[in-house]
PDB file of C-alpha atoms in Angstrom:
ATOM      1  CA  UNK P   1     152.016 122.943 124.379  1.00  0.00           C
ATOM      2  CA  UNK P   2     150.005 125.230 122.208  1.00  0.00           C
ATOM      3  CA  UNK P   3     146.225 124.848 122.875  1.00  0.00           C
ATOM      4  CA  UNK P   4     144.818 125.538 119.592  1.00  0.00           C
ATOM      5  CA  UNK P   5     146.992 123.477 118.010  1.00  0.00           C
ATOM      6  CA  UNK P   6     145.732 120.659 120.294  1.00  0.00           C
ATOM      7  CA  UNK P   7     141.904 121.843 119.757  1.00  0.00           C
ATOM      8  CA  UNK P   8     142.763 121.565 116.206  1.00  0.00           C
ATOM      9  CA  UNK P   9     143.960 117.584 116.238  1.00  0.00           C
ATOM     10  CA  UNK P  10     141.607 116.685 118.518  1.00  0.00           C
ATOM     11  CA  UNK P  11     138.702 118.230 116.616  1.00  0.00           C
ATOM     12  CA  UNK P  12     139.979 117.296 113.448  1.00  0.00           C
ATOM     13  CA  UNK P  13     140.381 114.070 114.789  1.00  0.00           C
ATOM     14  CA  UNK P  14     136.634 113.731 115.743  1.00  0.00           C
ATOM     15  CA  UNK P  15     135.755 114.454 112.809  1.00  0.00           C
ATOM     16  CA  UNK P  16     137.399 112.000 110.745  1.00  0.00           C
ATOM     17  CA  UNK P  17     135.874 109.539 113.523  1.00  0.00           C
ATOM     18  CA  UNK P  18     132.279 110.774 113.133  1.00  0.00           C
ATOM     19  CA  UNK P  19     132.854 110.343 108.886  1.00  0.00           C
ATOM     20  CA  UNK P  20     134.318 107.146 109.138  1.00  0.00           C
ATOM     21  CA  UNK P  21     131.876 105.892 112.140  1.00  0.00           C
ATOM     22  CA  UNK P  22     128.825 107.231 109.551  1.00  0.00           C
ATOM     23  CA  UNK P  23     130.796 104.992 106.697  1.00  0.00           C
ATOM     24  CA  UNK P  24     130.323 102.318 109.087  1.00  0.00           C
ATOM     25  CA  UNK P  25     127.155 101.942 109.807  1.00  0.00           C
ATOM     26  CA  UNK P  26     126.503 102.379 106.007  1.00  0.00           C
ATOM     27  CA  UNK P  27     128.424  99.404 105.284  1.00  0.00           C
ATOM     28  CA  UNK P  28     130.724 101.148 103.429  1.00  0.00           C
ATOM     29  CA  UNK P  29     134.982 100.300 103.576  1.00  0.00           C
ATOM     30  CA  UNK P  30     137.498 103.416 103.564  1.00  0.00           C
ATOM     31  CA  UNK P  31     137.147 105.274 100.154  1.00  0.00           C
ATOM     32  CA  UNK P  32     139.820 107.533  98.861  1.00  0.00           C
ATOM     33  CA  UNK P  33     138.512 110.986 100.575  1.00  0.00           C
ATOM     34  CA  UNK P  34     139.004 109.327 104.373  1.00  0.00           C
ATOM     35  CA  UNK P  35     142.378 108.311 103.350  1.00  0.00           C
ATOM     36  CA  UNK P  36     142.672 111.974 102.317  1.00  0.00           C
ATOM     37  CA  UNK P  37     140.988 112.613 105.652  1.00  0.00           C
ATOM     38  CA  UNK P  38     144.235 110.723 107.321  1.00  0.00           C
ATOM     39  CA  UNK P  39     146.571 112.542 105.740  1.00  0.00           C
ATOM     40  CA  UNK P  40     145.359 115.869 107.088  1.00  0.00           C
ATOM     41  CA  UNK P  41     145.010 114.432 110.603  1.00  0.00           C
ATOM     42  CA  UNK P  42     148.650 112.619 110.703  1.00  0.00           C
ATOM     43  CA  UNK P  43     149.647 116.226 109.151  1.00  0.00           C
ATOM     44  CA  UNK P  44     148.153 118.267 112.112  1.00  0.00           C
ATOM     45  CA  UNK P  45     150.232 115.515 114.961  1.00  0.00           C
ATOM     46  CA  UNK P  46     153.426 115.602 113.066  1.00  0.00           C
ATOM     47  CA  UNK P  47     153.341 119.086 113.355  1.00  0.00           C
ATOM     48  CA  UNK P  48     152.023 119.053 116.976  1.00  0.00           C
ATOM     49  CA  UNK P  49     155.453 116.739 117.460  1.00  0.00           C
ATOM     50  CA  UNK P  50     157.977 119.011 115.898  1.00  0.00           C
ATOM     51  CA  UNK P  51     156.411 121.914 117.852  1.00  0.00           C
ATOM     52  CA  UNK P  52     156.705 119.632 120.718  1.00  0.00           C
ATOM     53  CA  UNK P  53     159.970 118.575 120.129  1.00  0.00           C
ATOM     54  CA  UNK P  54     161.170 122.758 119.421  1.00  0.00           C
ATOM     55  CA  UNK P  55     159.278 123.467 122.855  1.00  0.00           C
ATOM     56  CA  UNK P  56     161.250 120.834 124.250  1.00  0.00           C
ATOM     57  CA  UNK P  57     164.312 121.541 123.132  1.00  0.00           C
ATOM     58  CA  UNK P  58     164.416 125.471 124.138  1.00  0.00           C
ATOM     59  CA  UNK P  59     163.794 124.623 127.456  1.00  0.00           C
ATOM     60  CA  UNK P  60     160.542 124.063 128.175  1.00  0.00           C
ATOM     61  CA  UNK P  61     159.073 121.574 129.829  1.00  0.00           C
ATOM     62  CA  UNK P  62     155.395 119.571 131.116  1.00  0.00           C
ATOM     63  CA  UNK P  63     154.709 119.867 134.711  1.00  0.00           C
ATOM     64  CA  UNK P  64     156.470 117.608 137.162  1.00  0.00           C
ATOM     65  CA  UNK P  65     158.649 115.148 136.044  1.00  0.00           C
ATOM     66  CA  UNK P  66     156.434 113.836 132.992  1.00  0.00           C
ATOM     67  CA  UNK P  67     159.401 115.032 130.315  1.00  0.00           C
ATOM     68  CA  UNK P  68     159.151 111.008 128.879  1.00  0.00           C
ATOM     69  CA  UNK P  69     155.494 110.902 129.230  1.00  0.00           C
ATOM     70  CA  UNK P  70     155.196 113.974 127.263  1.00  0.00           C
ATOM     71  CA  UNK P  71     157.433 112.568 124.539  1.00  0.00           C
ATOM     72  CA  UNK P  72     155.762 108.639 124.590  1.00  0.00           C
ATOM     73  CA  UNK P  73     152.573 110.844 124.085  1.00  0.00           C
ATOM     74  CA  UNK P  74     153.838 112.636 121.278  1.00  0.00           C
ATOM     75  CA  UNK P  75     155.154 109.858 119.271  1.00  0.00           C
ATOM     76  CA  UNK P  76     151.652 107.962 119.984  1.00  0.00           C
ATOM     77  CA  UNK P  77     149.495 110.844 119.166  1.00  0.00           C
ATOM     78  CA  UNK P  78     151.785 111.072 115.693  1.00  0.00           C
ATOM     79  CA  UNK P  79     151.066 107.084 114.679  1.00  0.00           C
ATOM     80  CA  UNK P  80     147.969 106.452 115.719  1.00  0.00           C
ATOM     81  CA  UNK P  81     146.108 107.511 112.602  1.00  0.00           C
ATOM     82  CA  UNK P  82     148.510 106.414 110.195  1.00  0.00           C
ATOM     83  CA  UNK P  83     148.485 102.658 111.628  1.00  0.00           C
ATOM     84  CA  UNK P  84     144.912 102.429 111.773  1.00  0.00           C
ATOM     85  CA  UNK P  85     144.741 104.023 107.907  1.00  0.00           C
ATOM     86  CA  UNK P  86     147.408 100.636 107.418  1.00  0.00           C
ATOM     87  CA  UNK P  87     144.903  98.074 109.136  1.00  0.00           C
ATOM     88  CA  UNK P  88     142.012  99.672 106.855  1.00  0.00           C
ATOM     89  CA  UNK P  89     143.824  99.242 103.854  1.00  0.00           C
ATOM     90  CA  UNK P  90     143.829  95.364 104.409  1.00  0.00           C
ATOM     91  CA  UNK P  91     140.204  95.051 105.751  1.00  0.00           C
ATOM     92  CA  UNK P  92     138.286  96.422 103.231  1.00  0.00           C
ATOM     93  CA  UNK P  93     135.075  96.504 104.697  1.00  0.00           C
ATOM     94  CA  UNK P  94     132.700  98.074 107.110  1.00  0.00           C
ATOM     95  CA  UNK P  95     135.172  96.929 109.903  1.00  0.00           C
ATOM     96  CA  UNK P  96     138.156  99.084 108.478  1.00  0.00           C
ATOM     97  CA  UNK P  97     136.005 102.495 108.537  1.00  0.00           C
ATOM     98  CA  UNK P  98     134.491 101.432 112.133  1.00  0.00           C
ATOM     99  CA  UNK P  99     138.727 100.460 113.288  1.00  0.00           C
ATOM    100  CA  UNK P 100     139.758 103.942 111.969  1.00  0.00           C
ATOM    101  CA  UNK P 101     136.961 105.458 113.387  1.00  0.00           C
ATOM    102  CA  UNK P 102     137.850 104.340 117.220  1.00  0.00           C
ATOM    103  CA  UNK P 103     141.602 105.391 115.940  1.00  0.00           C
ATOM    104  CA  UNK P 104     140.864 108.900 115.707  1.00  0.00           C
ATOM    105  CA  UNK P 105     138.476 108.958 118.360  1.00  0.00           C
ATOM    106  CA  UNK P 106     141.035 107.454 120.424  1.00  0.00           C
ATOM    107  CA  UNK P 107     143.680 110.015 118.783  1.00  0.00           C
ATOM    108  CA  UNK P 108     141.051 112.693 120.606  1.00  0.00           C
ATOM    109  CA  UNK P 109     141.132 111.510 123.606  1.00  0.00           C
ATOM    110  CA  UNK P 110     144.632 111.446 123.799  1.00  0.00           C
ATOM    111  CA  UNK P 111     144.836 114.926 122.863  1.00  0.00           C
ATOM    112  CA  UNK P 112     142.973 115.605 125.672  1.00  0.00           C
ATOM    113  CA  UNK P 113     145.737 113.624 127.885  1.00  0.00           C
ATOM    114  CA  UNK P 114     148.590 115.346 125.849  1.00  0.00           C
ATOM    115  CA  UNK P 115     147.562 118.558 127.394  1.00  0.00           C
ATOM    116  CA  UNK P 116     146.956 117.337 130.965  1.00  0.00           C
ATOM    117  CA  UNK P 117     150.391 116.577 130.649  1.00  0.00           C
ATOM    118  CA  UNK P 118     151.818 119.095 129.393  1.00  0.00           C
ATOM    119  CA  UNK P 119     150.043 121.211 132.822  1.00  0.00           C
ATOM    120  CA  UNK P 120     147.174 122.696 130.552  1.00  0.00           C
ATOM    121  CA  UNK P 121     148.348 126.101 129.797  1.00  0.00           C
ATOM    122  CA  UNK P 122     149.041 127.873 126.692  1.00  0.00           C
ATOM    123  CA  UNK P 123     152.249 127.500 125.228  1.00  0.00           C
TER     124      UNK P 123
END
């Protein structure tokens, strides 16, 4: 997998946690500009999964037998922004900020996994 590209989501990622986490505690639901903040997150893992999906298709392949891991991981990585975005848009509250604020913290901490899997080297 390609390491900056995985630095990238997962920092991005924290990020849009920290933003949201600060909205939050501020009592403050998801405005317009973290929805934007989404976007550019799900952006960054969709293309993380086609470059996956490329690397995967011309032959390369994770350490080990973790080929289905790799993918599962993938596809999680790629909707768990965008679902959390969904349960915000019903709670409009504090408590949708503070649930997509554990999403994309959780979203960097599985890029963290993604690349464990993968066997940690540069792609």
């Amino acid at each position: 997998m390609l390491t900056p590209l995985t630095i990238a989501v997962a920092v991005a990622a924290a990020l849009l946690g920290l933003w949201c986490a600060v909205a939050a505690l501020r009592d403050q639901p998801v405005k317009d500009w973290h929805y934007a903040g989404i976007a550019v997150v799900t952006l960054l893992t969709v293309v993380q999964l086609v470059v996956g999906v490329v690397m995967l298709a011309g032959g390369d392949r994770p350490e080990g037998d973790s080929t289905a891991v790799f993918v599962s991981y993938l596809v999680s990585v790629t909707a768990c922004v965008p679902l959390v975005g969904l349960v915000a848009l019903g709670e409009r509250s504090r408590w949708g900020s503070a649930t997509v604020a554990a999403g994309a913290f959780l979203l960097a901490i599985l890029q963290l996994r993604l690349h464990d899997v993968w066997g940690g080297g540069v792609g």
